mmCIF file of N, CA and C in Angstrom:
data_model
loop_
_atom_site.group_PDB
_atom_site.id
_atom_site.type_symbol
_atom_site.label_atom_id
_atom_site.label_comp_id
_atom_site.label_asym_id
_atom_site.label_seq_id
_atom_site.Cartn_x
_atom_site.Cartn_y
_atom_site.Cartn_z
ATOM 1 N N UNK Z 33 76.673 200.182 101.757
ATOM 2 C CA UNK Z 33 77.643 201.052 101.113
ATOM 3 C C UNK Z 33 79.036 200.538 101.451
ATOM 4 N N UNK Z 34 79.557 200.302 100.249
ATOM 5 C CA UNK Z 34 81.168 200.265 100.747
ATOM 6 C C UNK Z 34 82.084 201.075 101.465
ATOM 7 N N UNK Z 35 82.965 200.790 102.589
ATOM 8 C CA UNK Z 35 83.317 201.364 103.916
ATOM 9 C C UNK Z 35 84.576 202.247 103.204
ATOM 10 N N UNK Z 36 84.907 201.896 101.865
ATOM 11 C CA UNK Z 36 86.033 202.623 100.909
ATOM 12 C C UNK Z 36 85.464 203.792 100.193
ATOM 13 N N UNK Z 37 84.227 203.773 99.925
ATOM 14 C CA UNK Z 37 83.707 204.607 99.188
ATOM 15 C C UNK Z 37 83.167 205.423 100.493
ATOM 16 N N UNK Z 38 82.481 205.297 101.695
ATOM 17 C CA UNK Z 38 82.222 206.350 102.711
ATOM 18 C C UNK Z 38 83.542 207.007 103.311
ATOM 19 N N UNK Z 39 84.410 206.615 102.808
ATOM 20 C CA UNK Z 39 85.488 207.170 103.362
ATOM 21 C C UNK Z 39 86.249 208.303 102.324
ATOM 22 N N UNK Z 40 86.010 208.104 101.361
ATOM 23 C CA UNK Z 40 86.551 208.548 99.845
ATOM 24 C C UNK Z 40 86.533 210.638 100.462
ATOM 25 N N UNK Z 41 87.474 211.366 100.125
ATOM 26 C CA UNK Z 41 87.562 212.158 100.017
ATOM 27 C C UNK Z 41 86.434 213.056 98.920
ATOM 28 N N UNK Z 42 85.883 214.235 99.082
ATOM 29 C CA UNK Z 42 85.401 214.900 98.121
ATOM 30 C C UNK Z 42 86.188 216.594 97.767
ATOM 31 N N UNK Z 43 87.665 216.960 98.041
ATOM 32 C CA UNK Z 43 88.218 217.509 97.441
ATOM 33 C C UNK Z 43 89.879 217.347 98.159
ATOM 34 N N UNK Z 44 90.729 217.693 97.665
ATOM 35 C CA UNK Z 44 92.269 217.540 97.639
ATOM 36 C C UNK Z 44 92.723 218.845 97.826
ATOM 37 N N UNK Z 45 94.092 218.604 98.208
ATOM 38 C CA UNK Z 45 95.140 219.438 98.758
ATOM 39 C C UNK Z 45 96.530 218.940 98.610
ATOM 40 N N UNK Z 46 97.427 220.250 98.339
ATOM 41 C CA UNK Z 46 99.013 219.785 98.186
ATOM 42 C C UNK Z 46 99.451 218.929 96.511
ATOM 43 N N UNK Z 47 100.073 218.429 96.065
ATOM 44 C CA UNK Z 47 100.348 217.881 95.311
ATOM 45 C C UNK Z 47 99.491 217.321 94.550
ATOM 46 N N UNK Z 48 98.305 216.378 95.090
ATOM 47 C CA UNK Z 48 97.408 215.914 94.745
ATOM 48 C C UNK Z 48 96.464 216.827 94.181
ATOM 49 N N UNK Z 49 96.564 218.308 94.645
ATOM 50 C CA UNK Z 49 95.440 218.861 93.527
ATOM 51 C C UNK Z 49 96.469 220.190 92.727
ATOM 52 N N UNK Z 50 97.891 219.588 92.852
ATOM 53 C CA UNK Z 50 98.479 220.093 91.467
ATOM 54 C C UNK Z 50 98.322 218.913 90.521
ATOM 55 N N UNK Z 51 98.952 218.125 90.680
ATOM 56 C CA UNK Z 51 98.342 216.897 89.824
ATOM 57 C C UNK Z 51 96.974 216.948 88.934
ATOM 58 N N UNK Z 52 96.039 216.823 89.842
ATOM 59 C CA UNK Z 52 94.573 216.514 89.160
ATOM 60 C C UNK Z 52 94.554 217.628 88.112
ATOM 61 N N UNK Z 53 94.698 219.128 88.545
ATOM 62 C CA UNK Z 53 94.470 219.952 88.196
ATOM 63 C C UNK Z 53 95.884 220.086 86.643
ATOM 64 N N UNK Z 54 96.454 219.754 86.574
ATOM 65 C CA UNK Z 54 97.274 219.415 85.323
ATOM 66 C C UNK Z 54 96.754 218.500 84.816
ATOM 67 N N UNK Z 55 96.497 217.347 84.923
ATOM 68 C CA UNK Z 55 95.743 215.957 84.043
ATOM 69 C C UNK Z 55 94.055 216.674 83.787
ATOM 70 N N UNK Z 56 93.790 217.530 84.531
ATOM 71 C CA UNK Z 56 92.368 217.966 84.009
ATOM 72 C C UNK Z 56 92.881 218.892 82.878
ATOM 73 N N UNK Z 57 93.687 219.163 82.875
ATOM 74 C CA UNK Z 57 94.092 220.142 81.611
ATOM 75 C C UNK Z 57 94.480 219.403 80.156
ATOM 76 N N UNK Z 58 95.219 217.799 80.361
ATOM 77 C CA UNK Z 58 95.234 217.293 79.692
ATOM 78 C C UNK Z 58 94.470 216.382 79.220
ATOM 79 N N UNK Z 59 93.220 216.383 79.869
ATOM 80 C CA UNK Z 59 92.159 215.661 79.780
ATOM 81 C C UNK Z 59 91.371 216.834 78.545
ATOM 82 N N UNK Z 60 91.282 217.686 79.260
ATOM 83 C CA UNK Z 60 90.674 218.788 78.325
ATOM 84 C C UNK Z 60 91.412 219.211 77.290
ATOM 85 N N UNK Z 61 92.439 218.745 76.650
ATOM 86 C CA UNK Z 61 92.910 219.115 75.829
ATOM 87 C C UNK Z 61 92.743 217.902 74.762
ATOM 88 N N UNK Z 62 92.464 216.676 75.351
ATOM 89 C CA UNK Z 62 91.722 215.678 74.747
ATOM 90 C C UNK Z 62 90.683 215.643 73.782
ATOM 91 N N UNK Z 63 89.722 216.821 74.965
ATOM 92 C CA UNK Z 63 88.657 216.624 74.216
ATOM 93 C C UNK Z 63 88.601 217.124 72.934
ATOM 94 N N UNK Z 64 89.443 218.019 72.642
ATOM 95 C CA UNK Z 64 89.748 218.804 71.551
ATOM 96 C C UNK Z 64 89.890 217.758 70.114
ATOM 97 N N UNK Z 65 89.985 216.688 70.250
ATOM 98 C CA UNK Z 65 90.418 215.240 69.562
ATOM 99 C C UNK Z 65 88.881 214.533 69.497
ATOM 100 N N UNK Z 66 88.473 214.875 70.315
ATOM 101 C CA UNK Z 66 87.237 214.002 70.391
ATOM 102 C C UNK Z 66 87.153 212.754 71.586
ATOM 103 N N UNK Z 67 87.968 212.475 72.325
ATOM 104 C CA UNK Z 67 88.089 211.701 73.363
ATOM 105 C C UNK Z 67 87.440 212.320 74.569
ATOM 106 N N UNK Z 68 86.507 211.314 74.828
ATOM 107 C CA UNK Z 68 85.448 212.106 75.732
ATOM 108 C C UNK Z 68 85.873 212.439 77.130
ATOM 109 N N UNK Z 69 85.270 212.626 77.947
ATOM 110 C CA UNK Z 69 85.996 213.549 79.435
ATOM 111 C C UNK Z 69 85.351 212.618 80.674
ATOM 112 N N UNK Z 70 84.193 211.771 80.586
ATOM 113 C CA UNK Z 70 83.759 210.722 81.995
ATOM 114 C C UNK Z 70 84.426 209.977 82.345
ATOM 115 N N UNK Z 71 84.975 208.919 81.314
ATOM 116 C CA UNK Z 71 85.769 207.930 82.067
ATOM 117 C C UNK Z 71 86.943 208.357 82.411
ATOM 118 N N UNK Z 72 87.782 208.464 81.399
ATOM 119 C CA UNK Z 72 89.181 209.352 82.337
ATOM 120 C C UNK Z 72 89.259 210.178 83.690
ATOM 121 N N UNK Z 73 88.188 211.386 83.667
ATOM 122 C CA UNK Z 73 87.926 211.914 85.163
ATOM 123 C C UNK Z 73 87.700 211.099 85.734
ATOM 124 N N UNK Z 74 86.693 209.885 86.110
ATOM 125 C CA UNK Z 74 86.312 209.089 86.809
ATOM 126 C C UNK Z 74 87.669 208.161 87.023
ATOM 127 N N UNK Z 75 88.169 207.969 86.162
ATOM 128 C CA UNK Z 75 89.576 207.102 86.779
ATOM 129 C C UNK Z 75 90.181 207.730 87.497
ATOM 130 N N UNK Z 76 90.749 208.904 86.968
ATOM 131 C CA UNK Z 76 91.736 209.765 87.545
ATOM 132 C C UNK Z 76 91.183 210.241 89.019
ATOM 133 N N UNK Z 77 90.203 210.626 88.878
ATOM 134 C CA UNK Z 77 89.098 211.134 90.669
ATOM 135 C C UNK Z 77 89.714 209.980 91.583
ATOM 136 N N UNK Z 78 89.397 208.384 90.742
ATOM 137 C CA UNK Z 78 89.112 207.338 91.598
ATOM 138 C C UNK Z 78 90.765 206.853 92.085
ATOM 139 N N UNK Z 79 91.803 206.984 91.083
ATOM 140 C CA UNK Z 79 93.340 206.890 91.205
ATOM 141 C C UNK Z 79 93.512 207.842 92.137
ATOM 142 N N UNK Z 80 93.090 209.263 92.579
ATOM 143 C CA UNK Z 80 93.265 209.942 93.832
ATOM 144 C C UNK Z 80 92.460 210.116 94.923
ATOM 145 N N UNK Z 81 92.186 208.539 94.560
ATOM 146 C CA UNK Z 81 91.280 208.789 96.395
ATOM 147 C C UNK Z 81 90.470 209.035 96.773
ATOM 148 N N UNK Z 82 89.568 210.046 95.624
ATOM 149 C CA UNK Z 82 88.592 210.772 95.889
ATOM 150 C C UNK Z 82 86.819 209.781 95.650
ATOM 151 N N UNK Z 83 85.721 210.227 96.061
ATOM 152 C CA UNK Z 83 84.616 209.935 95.717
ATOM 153 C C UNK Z 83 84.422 210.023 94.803
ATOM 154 N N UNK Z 84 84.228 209.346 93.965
ATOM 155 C CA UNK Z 84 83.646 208.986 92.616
ATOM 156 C C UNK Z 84 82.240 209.517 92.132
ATOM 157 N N UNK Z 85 81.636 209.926 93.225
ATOM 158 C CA UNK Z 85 80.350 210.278 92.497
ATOM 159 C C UNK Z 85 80.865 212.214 92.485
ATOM 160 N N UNK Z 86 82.246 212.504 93.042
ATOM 161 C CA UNK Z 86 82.907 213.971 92.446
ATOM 162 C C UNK Z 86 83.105 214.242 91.186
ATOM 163 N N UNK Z 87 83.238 212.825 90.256
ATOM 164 C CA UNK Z 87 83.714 212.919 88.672
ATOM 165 C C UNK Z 87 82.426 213.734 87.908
ATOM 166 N N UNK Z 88 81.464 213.199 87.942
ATOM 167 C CA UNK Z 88 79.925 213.929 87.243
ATOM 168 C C UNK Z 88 80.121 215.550 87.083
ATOM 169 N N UNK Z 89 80.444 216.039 88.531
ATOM 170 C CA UNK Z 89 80.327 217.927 88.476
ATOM 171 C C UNK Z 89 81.841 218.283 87.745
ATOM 172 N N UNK Z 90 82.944 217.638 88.041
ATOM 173 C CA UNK Z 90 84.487 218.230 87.314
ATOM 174 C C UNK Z 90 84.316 218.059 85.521
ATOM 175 N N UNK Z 91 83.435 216.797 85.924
ATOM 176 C CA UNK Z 91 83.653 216.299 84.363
ATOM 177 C C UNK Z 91 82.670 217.188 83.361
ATOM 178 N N UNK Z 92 81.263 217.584 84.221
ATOM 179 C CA UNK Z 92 80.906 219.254 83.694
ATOM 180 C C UNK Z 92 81.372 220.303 83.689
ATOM 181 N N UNK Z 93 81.571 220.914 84.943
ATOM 182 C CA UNK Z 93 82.582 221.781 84.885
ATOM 183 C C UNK Z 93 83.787 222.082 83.486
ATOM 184 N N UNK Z 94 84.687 220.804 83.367
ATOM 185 C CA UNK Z 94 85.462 220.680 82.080
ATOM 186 C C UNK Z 94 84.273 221.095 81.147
ATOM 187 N N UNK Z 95 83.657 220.117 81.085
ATOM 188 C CA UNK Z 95 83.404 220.902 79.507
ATOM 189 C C UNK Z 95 81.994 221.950 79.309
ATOM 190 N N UNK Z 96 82.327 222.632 80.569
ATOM 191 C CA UNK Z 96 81.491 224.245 80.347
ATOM 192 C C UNK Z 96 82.178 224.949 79.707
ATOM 193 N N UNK Z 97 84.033 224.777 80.154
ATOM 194 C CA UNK Z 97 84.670 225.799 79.377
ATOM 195 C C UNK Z 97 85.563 225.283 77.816
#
């Protein structure tokens, strides 16, 4: 396992989850267009640091609602 990925965060605080939490809004407002919601979350998860295998449940989550 990569020593970057065991280290990877699995949720945020402070700025970083005002951020996410605005780009998840504009992510989801995407979808509304038809632009799908995995890869972008998965970038965006992976641009903040976070564990990557976190993108799968947000990126459901998004589009439950």
């Amino acid at each position: 396992m990569d020593a970057r990925l065991a280290e990877a965060e699995l949720g945020l605080t402070g700025l970083k989850l005002v951020f996410a939490v605005a780009a998840n809004f504009v992510l989801g407002a995407l979808m509304t267009l038809g632009i799908g919601m995995y890869a972008p979350c998965l970038m965006l998860i992976a641009l903040l640091g976070m564990n990557p295998k976190a993108a799968f449940p947000i990126m459901m989550d998004r589009a439950h609602f």
